[in-house]
Tab-separated table of C-alpha atoms and ligand atoms in Angstrom:
chain	number	residue	atom	x	y	z
A	1	UNK	CA	129.198	213.030	-39.497
A	2	UNK	CA	128.477	210.862	-42.694
A	3	UNK	CA	126.259	207.472	-43.467
A	4	UNK	CA	127.489	204.617	-45.975
A	5	UNK	CA	125.168	201.900	-46.944
A	6	UNK	CA	126.893	199.156	-48.972
A	7	UNK	CA	123.844	196.610	-50.106
A	8	UNK	CA	124.140	193.018	-50.646
A	9	UNK	CA	126.238	193.450	-54.499
A	10	UNK	CA	128.955	195.382	-52.788
A	11	UNK	CA	129.650	192.622	-49.944
A	12	UNK	CA	128.857	189.529	-52.536
A	13	UNK	CA	132.473	187.781	-51.990
A	14	UNK	CA	135.799	188.374	-50.387
A	15	UNK	CA	137.433	190.873	-52.872
A	16	UNK	CA	134.146	192.717	-52.527
A	17	UNK	CA	134.318	193.146	-48.703
A	18	UNK	CA	137.892	193.821	-49.685
A	19	UNK	CA	136.735	196.781	-51.280
A	20	UNK	CA	134.825	198.125	-48.488
A	21	UNK	CA	137.762	198.121	-46.455
A	22	UNK	CA	139.417	200.143	-49.505
A	23	UNK	CA	136.575	202.664	-49.437
A	24	UNK	CA	136.215	202.991	-46.279
A	25	UNK	CA	140.491	203.544	-45.446
A	26	UNK	CA	140.352	206.567	-48.057
A	27	UNK	CA	137.673	208.189	-45.398
A	28	UNK	CA	139.847	207.291	-41.930
A	29	UNK	CA	139.668	211.552	-40.954
A	30	UNK	CA	135.626	211.545	-41.010
A	31	UNK	CA	132.879	210.400	-38.318
A	32	UNK	CA	131.245	207.030	-40.367
A	33	UNK	CA	128.229	205.027	-39.578
A	34	UNK	CA	128.129	202.546	-42.148
A	35	UNK	CA	125.109	201.011	-43.018
A	36	UNK	CA	125.476	197.548	-44.749
A	37	UNK	CA	122.972	194.240	-46.686
A	38	UNK	CA	123.166	190.409	-46.411
A	39	UNK	CA	125.745	189.256	-48.618
A	40	UNK	CA	124.956	189.438	-51.874
A	41	UNK	CA	121.775	187.443	-52.844
A	42	UNK	CA	121.877	185.828	-48.790
A	43	UNK	CA	117.810	187.760	-48.311
A	44	UNK	CA	116.889	185.464	-50.950
A	45	UNK	CA	118.208	182.539	-49.850
A	46	UNK	CA	116.863	183.463	-46.302
A	47	UNK	CA	113.317	183.682	-47.595
A	48	UNK	CA	113.773	180.364	-48.956
A	49	UNK	CA	114.651	179.011	-45.171
A	50	UNK	CA	111.747	180.747	-44.033
A	51	UNK	CA	109.600	178.713	-46.809
A	52	UNK	CA	111.269	175.561	-45.773
A	53	UNK	CA	109.882	176.210	-42.034
A	54	UNK	CA	106.451	177.182	-42.891
A	55	UNK	CA	106.103	174.559	-45.194
A	56	UNK	CA	107.085	172.013	-42.122
A	57	UNK	CA	110.252	170.785	-44.707
A	58	UNK	CA	113.736	170.377	-43.281
A	59	UNK	CA	116.367	172.938	-43.504
A	60	UNK	CA	119.397	171.578	-43.620
A	61	UNK	CA	120.064	171.880	-46.623
A	62	UNK	CA	119.206	175.428	-46.896
A	63	UNK	CA	121.695	175.848	-43.884
A	64	UNK	CA	124.198	174.033	-45.089
A	65	UNK	CA	124.128	176.534	-47.846
A	66	UNK	CA	124.411	179.677	-45.794
A	67	UNK	CA	126.991	178.130	-43.537
A	68	UNK	CA	129.254	176.943	-46.809
A	69	UNK	CA	128.451	180.495	-48.498
A	70	UNK	CA	129.691	182.664	-45.615
A	71	UNK	CA	132.637	180.183	-44.359
A	72	UNK	CA	133.587	180.880	-47.896
A	73	UNK	CA	133.486	184.419	-47.412
A	74	UNK	CA	135.284	184.374	-43.860
A	75	UNK	CA	138.296	181.976	-44.764
A	76	UNK	CA	139.313	183.650	-48.227
A	77	UNK	CA	139.293	187.148	-45.747
A	78	UNK	CA	140.145	185.909	-42.522
A	79	UNK	CA	142.497	182.749	-43.406
A	80	UNK	CA	143.540	179.760	-41.134
A	81	UNK	CA	142.058	180.818	-38.053
A	82	UNK	CA	138.723	181.910	-39.666
A	83	UNK	CA	137.686	178.126	-37.749
A	84	UNK	CA	138.114	180.344	-34.085
A	85	UNK	CA	135.428	182.891	-36.193
A	86	UNK	CA	132.984	182.025	-33.165
A	87	UNK	CA	131.028	185.357	-33.856
A	88	UNK	CA	129.216	183.694	-37.079
A	89	UNK	CA	129.311	180.276	-35.551
A	90	UNK	CA	127.140	181.634	-32.833
A	91	UNK	CA	124.714	183.156	-34.924
A	92	UNK	CA	124.005	180.183	-37.122
A	93	UNK	CA	123.511	178.359	-33.875
A	94	UNK	CA	121.167	180.621	-32.501
A	95	UNK	CA	119.504	181.165	-36.163
A	96	UNK	CA	118.950	176.798	-35.996
A	97	UNK	CA	117.625	177.110	-32.408
A	98	UNK	CA	114.572	179.595	-33.957
A	99	UNK	CA	114.112	177.238	-36.845
A	100	UNK	CA	113.616	174.704	-33.415
A	101	UNK	CA	111.042	176.702	-32.164
A	102	UNK	CA	107.282	176.338	-32.997
A	103	UNK	CA	106.196	179.992	-34.346
A	104	UNK	CA	104.040	178.948	-37.186
A	105	UNK	CA	100.747	180.346	-34.766
A	106	UNK	CA	102.402	183.449	-35.512
A	107	UNK	CA	101.971	183.713	-38.892
A	108	UNK	CA	104.466	184.182	-41.943
A	109	UNK	CA	105.120	187.434	-41.628
A	110	UNK	CA	106.656	187.430	-37.558
A	111	UNK	CA	108.433	184.319	-38.662
A	112	UNK	CA	109.827	185.563	-42.108
A	113	UNK	CA	111.405	188.423	-39.752
A	114	UNK	CA	112.626	186.276	-36.390
A	115	UNK	CA	114.624	184.464	-39.988
A	116	UNK	CA	115.545	186.659	-42.062
A	117	UNK	CA	117.660	189.154	-40.118
A	118	UNK	CA	120.563	186.425	-39.666
A	119	UNK	CA	121.742	187.698	-43.408
A	120	UNK	CA	122.578	190.656	-41.984
A	121	UNK	CA	124.058	189.998	-38.613
A	122	UNK	CA	126.223	187.795	-39.941
A	123	UNK	CA	127.253	189.900	-43.008
A	124	UNK	CA	128.408	192.710	-40.254
A	125	UNK	CA	129.937	190.247	-37.970
A	126	UNK	CA	131.803	189.433	-40.838
A	127	UNK	CA	132.954	193.019	-42.467
A	128	UNK	CA	133.667	194.541	-39.192
A	129	UNK	CA	135.538	191.648	-37.633
A	130	UNK	CA	137.806	192.090	-41.235
A	131	UNK	CA	137.867	195.641	-40.532
A	132	UNK	CA	139.528	195.285	-37.510
A	133	UNK	CA	141.901	193.027	-38.689
A	134	UNK	CA	143.075	195.570	-41.477
A	135	UNK	CA	143.715	197.976	-38.537
A	136	UNK	CA	140.207	199.824	-39.667
A	137	UNK	CA	138.956	199.954	-36.211
A	138	UNK	CA	135.301	200.020	-35.828
A	139	UNK	CA	132.192	199.109	-33.543
A	140	UNK	CA	129.935	196.555	-33.847
A	141	UNK	CA	126.258	197.744	-33.383
A	142	UNK	CA	122.872	195.913	-33.559
A	143	UNK	CA	120.592	198.007	-35.094
A	144	UNK	CA	117.775	196.767	-33.742
A	145	UNK	CA	118.735	197.869	-30.258
A	146	UNK	CA	118.043	201.090	-32.625
A	147	UNK	CA	115.501	200.827	-35.347
A	148	UNK	CA	112.395	200.446	-32.935
A	149	UNK	CA	109.189	199.729	-34.986
A	150	UNK	CA	105.672	198.669	-34.940
A	151	UNK	CA	104.788	194.981	-35.139
A	152	UNK	CA	103.818	195.206	-38.759
A	153	UNK	CA	106.135	192.398	-39.332
A	154	UNK	CA	107.816	192.259	-43.209
A	155	UNK	CA	106.939	196.507	-43.222
A	156	UNK	CA	107.400	197.467	-40.256
A	157	UNK	CA	106.985	201.231	-39.343
A	158	UNK	CA	109.380	202.788	-37.461
A	159	UNK	CA	108.527	204.705	-34.042
A	160	UNK	CA	110.525	207.883	-35.297
A	161	UNK	CA	110.131	209.357	-31.465
A	162	UNK	CA	111.773	206.400	-29.775
A	163	UNK	CA	114.535	205.493	-33.224
A	164	UNK	CA	115.311	209.145	-32.701
A	165	UNK	CA	116.117	209.288	-29.062
A	166	UNK	CA	118.027	206.266	-28.886
A	167	UNK	CA	120.129	207.061	-31.605
A	168	UNK	CA	120.493	210.734	-31.377
A	169	UNK	CA	121.577	209.757	-27.757
A	170	UNK	CA	123.387	206.990	-27.321
A	171	UNK	CA	124.438	205.712	-30.634
A	172	UNK	CA	126.004	209.345	-31.794
A	173	UNK	CA	128.269	209.448	-28.560
A	174	UNK	CA	129.735	205.958	-30.252
A	175	UNK	CA	129.885	206.991	-33.795
A	176	UNK	CA	131.513	210.289	-32.804
A	177	UNK	CA	134.527	208.361	-30.987
A	178	UNK	CA	134.915	205.249	-34.034
A	179	UNK	CA	134.042	204.099	-37.276
A	180	UNK	CA	130.185	201.853	-36.646
A	181	UNK	CA	129.520	199.249	-38.381
A	182	UNK	CA	125.390	198.162	-38.317
A	183	UNK	CA	122.248	196.255	-40.183
A	184	UNK	CA	120.524	197.289	-42.978
A	185	UNK	CA	116.911	196.223	-43.235
A	186	UNK	CA	116.121	195.186	-39.914
A	187	UNK	CA	114.630	196.542	-36.337
A	188	UNK	CA	112.803	195.304	-33.630
A	189	UNK	CA	109.305	196.072	-31.692
A	190	UNK	CA	108.190	197.213	-28.304
A	191	UNK	CA	108.064	193.674	-27.106
A	192	UNK	CA	111.450	192.666	-28.663
A	193	UNK	CA	110.751	190.598	-31.664
A	194	UNK	CA	112.985	190.870	-35.059
A	195	UNK	CA	111.102	192.933	-37.624
A	196	UNK	CA	111.797	194.017	-40.649
A	197	UNK	CA	111.554	197.286	-42.697
A	198	UNK	CA	110.692	195.703	-46.312
A	199	UNK	CA	113.121	194.459	-48.955
A	200	UNK	CA	115.729	196.399	-50.290
A	201	UNK	CA	115.061	198.649	-46.548
A	202	UNK	CA	118.807	199.193	-46.184
A	203	UNK	CA	118.745	202.392	-47.998
A	204	UNK	CA	115.941	203.361	-45.621
A	205	UNK	CA	117.931	202.169	-42.750
A	206	UNK	CA	120.695	204.581	-44.173
A	207	UNK	CA	118.456	207.216	-44.028
A	208	UNK	CA	117.086	206.973	-40.795
A	209	UNK	CA	120.467	206.953	-39.165
A	210	UNK	CA	120.790	210.388	-41.314
A	211	UNK	CA	118.028	212.078	-39.683
A	212	UNK	CA	118.314	211.090	-36.020
A	213	UNK	CA	122.336	212.025	-36.406
A	214	UNK	CA	121.699	215.088	-38.139
A	215	UNK	CA	124.080	213.707	-41.159
A	216	UNK	CA	125.801	215.862	-43.359
A	217	UNK	CA	125.152	213.237	-46.072
A	218	UNK	CA	124.332	209.456	-46.952
A	219	UNK	CA	126.167	207.491	-50.050
A	220	UNK	CA	124.488	204.633	-51.168
A	221	UNK	CA	127.925	202.647	-52.820
A	222	UNK	CA	126.197	200.857	-55.591
A	223	UNK	CA	128.060	198.654	-58.636
A	224	UNK	CA	127.098	200.856	-61.092
A	225	UNK	CA	127.816	204.741	-61.734
A	226	UNK	CA	125.152	206.425	-60.275
A	227	UNK	CA	121.479	206.526	-60.854
A	228	UNK	CA	120.441	205.976	-64.584
A	229	UNK	CA	117.536	206.513	-66.490
A	230	UNK	CA	116.818	203.184	-66.766
A	231	UNK	CA	118.161	199.486	-65.922
A	232	UNK	CA	121.866	198.841	-68.250
A	233	UNK	CA	120.168	195.775	-68.074
A	234	UNK	CA	116.925	196.221	-70.011
A	235	UNK	CA	117.651	198.773	-72.226
A	236	UNK	CA	120.732	199.664	-74.776
A	237	UNK	CA	121.541	203.242	-74.199
A	238	UNK	CA	121.102	204.150	-70.483
A	239	UNK	CA	122.134	207.726	-69.106
A	240	UNK	CA	123.302	208.542	-65.894
A	241	UNK	CA	121.283	211.576	-63.942
A	242	UNK	CA	124.034	213.532	-62.161
A	243	UNK	CA	121.569	215.389	-60.222
A	244	UNK	CA	117.556	214.655	-59.348
A	245	UNK	CA	115.469	216.665	-56.868
A	246	UNK	CA	113.752	214.819	-53.635
A	247	UNK	CA	110.655	215.521	-55.588
A	248	UNK	CA	111.889	213.964	-58.619
A	249	UNK	CA	113.272	210.631	-56.270
A	250	UNK	CA	110.849	210.027	-54.965
A	251	UNK	CA	108.248	209.796	-57.921
A	252	UNK	CA	110.964	208.058	-59.779
A	253	UNK	CA	110.710	204.820	-56.535
A	254	UNK	CA	107.381	205.568	-56.299
A	255	UNK	CA	107.037	203.964	-59.656
A	256	UNK	CA	109.333	201.226	-59.079
A	257	UNK	CA	112.896	202.227	-60.001
A	258	UNK	CA	114.957	200.205	-57.876
A	259	UNK	CA	117.934	202.498	-57.191
A	260	UNK	CA	116.324	204.322	-54.003
A	261	UNK	CA	113.924	202.893	-52.039
A	262	UNK	CA	110.936	204.289	-51.511
A	263	UNK	CA	110.618	205.164	-48.438
A	264	UNK	CA	114.638	206.042	-48.202
A	265	UNK	CA	113.659	210.103	-49.096
A	266	UNK	CA	111.774	211.298	-46.719
A	267	UNK	CA	113.382	211.497	-44.121
A	268	UNK	CA	116.228	212.983	-45.741
A	269	UNK	CA	113.953	215.623	-47.495
A	270	UNK	CA	112.983	216.773	-43.857
A	271	UNK	CA	116.399	217.233	-42.940
A	272	UNK	CA	117.620	218.319	-46.334
A	273	UNK	CA	120.550	215.695	-46.026
A	274	UNK	CA	122.060	215.250	-49.710
A	275	UNK	CA	122.099	211.541	-50.949
A	276	UNK	CA	125.074	210.639	-52.996
A	277	UNK	CA	124.822	207.310	-54.823
A	278	UNK	CA	128.239	206.304	-56.067
A	279	UNK	CA	129.955	203.480	-57.895
A	280	UNK	CA	132.195	201.148	-55.583
A	281	UNK	CA	133.754	200.333	-58.781
A	282	UNK	CA	135.064	203.394	-59.902
A	283	UNK	CA	135.751	205.723	-56.647
A	284	UNK	CA	136.155	208.522	-59.025
A	285	UNK	CA	133.353	208.760	-61.133
A	286	UNK	CA	131.102	211.611	-59.647
A	287	UNK	CA	127.379	209.852	-59.413
A	288	UNK	CA	124.043	211.477	-58.943
A	289	UNK	CA	123.409	213.483	-55.902
A	290	UNK	CA	119.718	214.057	-54.779
A	291	UNK	CA	119.585	217.047	-53.298
A	292	UNK	CA	117.130	219.455	-52.351
A	293	UNK	CA	115.828	221.213	-55.524
A	294	UNK	CA	112.372	222.682	-53.970
A	295	UNK	CA	109.846	221.632	-56.773
A	296	UNK	CA	111.882	222.220	-59.840
A	297	UNK	CA	112.346	218.939	-61.852
A	298	UNK	CA	115.563	218.717	-62.461
A	299	UNK	CA	115.880	215.011	-64.945
A	300	UNK	CA	115.613	216.102	-68.893
A	301	UNK	CA	115.678	213.011	-69.613
A	302	UNK	CA	112.313	210.240	-69.484
A	303	UNK	CA	113.211	207.379	-67.334
A	304	UNK	CA	111.982	203.931	-67.928
A	305	UNK	CA	111.337	201.553	-65.107
A	306	UNK	CA	110.067	197.830	-65.075
A	307	UNK	CA	108.330	196.023	-62.842
A	308	UNK	CA	108.167	192.098	-63.387
A	309	UNK	CA	106.046	190.173	-61.490
A	310	UNK	CA	103.048	191.305	-62.103
A	311	UNK	CA	99.403	190.277	-61.687
A	312	UNK	CA	96.204	192.525	-63.095
A	313	UNK	CA	93.315	191.724	-60.689
A	314	UNK	CA	89.869	192.705	-61.701
A	315	UNK	CA	87.019	193.046	-60.100
A	316	UNK	CA	83.050	193.421	-61.852
A	317	UNK	CA	80.242	193.245	-60.553
A	318	UNK	CA	77.859	190.171	-60.298
A	319	UNK	CA	74.515	192.318	-61.610
A	320	UNK	CA	76.343	194.897	-63.856
A	321	UNK	CA	76.114	197.337	-61.085
A	322	UNK	CA	78.225	200.448	-61.250
A	323	UNK	CA	80.971	200.231	-58.910
A	324	UNK	CA	80.354	202.770	-56.526
A	325	UNK	CA	81.919	204.590	-53.768
A	326	UNK	CA	80.494	201.782	-51.673
A	327	UNK	CA	82.468	198.872	-53.552
A	328	UNK	CA	85.798	200.921	-53.524
A	329	UNK	CA	85.815	201.316	-49.918
A	330	UNK	CA	85.111	198.171	-49.478
A	331	UNK	CA	87.998	196.904	-52.168
A	332	UNK	CA	90.347	199.904	-50.657
A	333	UNK	CA	90.513	198.022	-47.230
A	334	UNK	CA	90.663	194.556	-48.163
A	335	UNK	CA	93.685	195.628	-49.912
A	336	UNK	CA	94.890	197.542	-47.104
A	337	UNK	CA	94.381	194.334	-44.855
A	338	UNK	CA	96.012	192.040	-47.148
A	339	UNK	CA	98.521	194.499	-47.695
A	340	UNK	CA	98.581	194.406	-50.918
A	341	UNK	CA	101.314	197.205	-52.981
A	342	UNK	CA	98.637	198.561	-55.392
A	343	UNK	CA	101.040	200.021	-58.474
A	344	UNK	CA	98.267	200.890	-60.994
A	345	UNK	CA	94.767	201.498	-60.981
A	346	UNK	CA	91.482	202.175	-63.464
A	347	UNK	CA	87.759	201.791	-63.082
A	348	UNK	CA	85.640	201.666	-65.356
A	349	UNK	CA	81.443	201.434	-64.976
A	350	UNK	CA	80.914	198.190	-63.555
A	351	UNK	CA	84.582	196.960	-62.827
A	352	UNK	CA	87.887	198.179	-60.823
A	353	UNK	CA	91.346	196.742	-62.392
A	354	UNK	CA	94.411	196.652	-59.990
A	355	UNK	CA	98.240	195.738	-60.860
A	356	UNK	CA	100.136	195.082	-58.313
A	357	UNK	CA	102.976	192.736	-56.469
A	358	UNK	CA	101.996	189.241	-57.081
A	359	UNK	CA	102.788	188.555	-53.757
A	360	UNK	CA	101.170	185.296	-53.609
A	361	UNK	CA	99.938	184.711	-49.846
A	362	UNK	CA	98.759	188.631	-49.792
A	363	UNK	CA	97.164	188.132	-52.551
A	364	UNK	CA	95.894	185.017	-51.925
A	365	UNK	CA	94.507	187.283	-48.734
A	366	UNK	CA	92.908	189.845	-50.805
A	367	UNK	CA	90.838	187.610	-53.147
A	368	UNK	CA	89.480	185.342	-50.777
A	369	UNK	CA	88.565	189.098	-48.985
A	370	UNK	CA	86.463	190.004	-52.062
A	371	UNK	CA	85.903	186.874	-54.554
A	372	UNK	CA	82.015	186.389	-52.366
A	373	UNK	CA	81.353	190.130	-53.786
A	374	UNK	CA	83.026	190.794	-57.272
A	375	UNK	CA	83.220	188.358	-59.861
A	376	UNK	CA	87.006	187.899	-60.518
A	377	UNK	CA	89.694	187.628	-62.969
A	378	UNK	CA	93.366	187.618	-62.608
A	379	UNK	CA	96.163	187.717	-65.091
A	380	UNK	CA	99.613	186.928	-63.946
A	381	UNK	CA	103.298	187.207	-65.282
A	382	UNK	CA	103.091	190.914	-66.510
A	383	UNK	CA	105.296	193.242	-66.321
A	384	UNK	CA	104.558	197.335	-65.436
A	385	UNK	CA	106.252	199.546	-68.049
A	386	UNK	CA	106.346	202.924	-66.649
A	387	UNK	CA	108.334	206.176	-68.402
A	388	UNK	CA	108.542	209.209	-66.070
A	389	UNK	CA	109.299	212.294	-68.236
A	390	UNK	CA	107.863	210.568	-71.389
A	391	UNK	CA	109.328	212.635	-74.607
A	392	UNK	CA	108.583	212.568	-78.303
A	393	UNK	CA	111.376	210.189	-78.896
A	394	UNK	CA	110.553	208.073	-75.509
A	395	UNK	CA	111.359	204.851	-77.426
A	396	UNK	CA	108.257	203.150	-76.958
A	397	UNK	CA	108.050	200.456	-79.539
A	398	UNK	CA	111.259	199.162	-79.355
A	399	UNK	CA	111.036	198.154	-75.199
A	400	UNK	CA	107.427	197.017	-75.877
A	401	UNK	CA	108.132	194.744	-79.019
A	402	UNK	CA	106.735	191.395	-79.222
A	403	UNK	CA	104.607	192.392	-75.903
A	404	UNK	CA	100.852	193.086	-75.722
A	405	UNK	CA	99.811	196.134	-74.094
A	406	UNK	CA	96.884	195.069	-71.342
A	407	UNK	CA	96.377	198.631	-70.263
A	408	UNK	CA	97.544	201.886	-70.555
A	409	UNK	CA	97.718	205.482	-67.835
A	410	UNK	CA	98.735	208.348	-68.927
A	411	UNK	CA	99.502	211.115	-66.095
A	412	UNK	CA	101.236	214.532	-66.093
A	413	UNK	CA	104.767	213.062	-65.634
A	414	UNK	CA	104.068	209.376	-66.167
A	415	UNK	CA	103.272	206.741	-68.870
A	416	UNK	CA	102.538	203.413	-67.489
A	417	UNK	CA	101.959	200.523	-69.584
A	418	UNK	CA	101.134	197.054	-68.453
A	419	UNK	CA	102.765	194.169	-70.272
A	420	UNK	CA	102.240	190.871	-71.631
B	1	LIG	N1	118.910	192.320	-47.258
B	1	LIG	C1	117.773	192.773	-47.538
B	1	LIG	C2	117.639	192.392	-49.241
B	1	LIG	O1	118.101	192.003	-49.822
B	1	LIG	C3	117.752	194.588	-46.824
B	1	LIG	C4	118.531	195.154	-48.801
B	1	LIG	O2	119.564	194.858	-49.014
B	1	LIG	O3	118.270	196.149	-48.544
B	1	LIG	O4	116.214	192.938	-49.745
B	2	MG	MG1	120.417	193.042	-50.301
């Protein structure tokens, strides 16, 4: 059994969906579960929709954009009969009903999870229908019936026992019989609300299913030749990493390499399920395999990882007192309760600095928890550069040209810089 994952870019328009059909047609003899993301940049649009709703602004304009985008793809793929495509029209109506209910009291994260999953629900309906029309017979599966999570909305944690039970007992039988299409990124809580696994969570979904299905491998189909040692949009010369150990993949993901979601590797590692990252543009290209090498390092070039939109928060004691264990414990519990993700931290005698993703809602919540106790300074619009496996000739000046270094941090296998 194989698990394939197609991300937003691989289903961004009608041609892209046709290409998915082409790839799947080459695997007619295999048992396959296909995990699909929302089309193109739909999740960003869904987030705009959430923001409109939360701030009490009209949602019609964004809804129109959402409908227009998908109807165009449907029309292009399915042709003149596409007006009859009620499955997607029904989802639009369901979503409008959700926007009409008053959920604001449940908080931003809950609201987000009731709205954003429609991106995935719509994309999989379209793709499943189109594939069936092309005689790539398949079944549409609602991932929310299988991926059961905690109620930590927007970063839900998988309830492994329930999920494993449902997938291995129920989903597996279906997938053995027929090609199956399901959504990435989404799940449901024990009380039947929708939940999401965090942005870019579809890779993780693929890994969860693979784990529970005891799949042979997971393949992530991407618009790049495989995992590169840097983002080609940011650096002129990049190298393909043909082989990566699970341990290195976890480290790369931890530092923010966007090719593989941080949580994706763990379930695969536990069952030693290899992960292939392959190009959906060039099916002949070898791509990258992430596989078990124990603790051995197989990556032998420096890897450059950029994280944008970072905020540097420096907390210092109001009376020049040392920052000691009690302070750290207070700061960490505030970070945890606000859900702030720390990318780098450093402490000196009287201050403690954190570099984090600048998620406005969470950062504000955190600052409110600490501002009475500490002097707080924040600097926004920063970039975090991590050089994993740095070498003598890691081209530092070139990349950092024109930028000011606010902080540098070196560990055994990585060199990190905060740039302004
Ligand atoms: N559609 C979601 C996102 O864009 C999940 C994913 O693509 O992995 O974050
Ligand atoms: Mg996406």
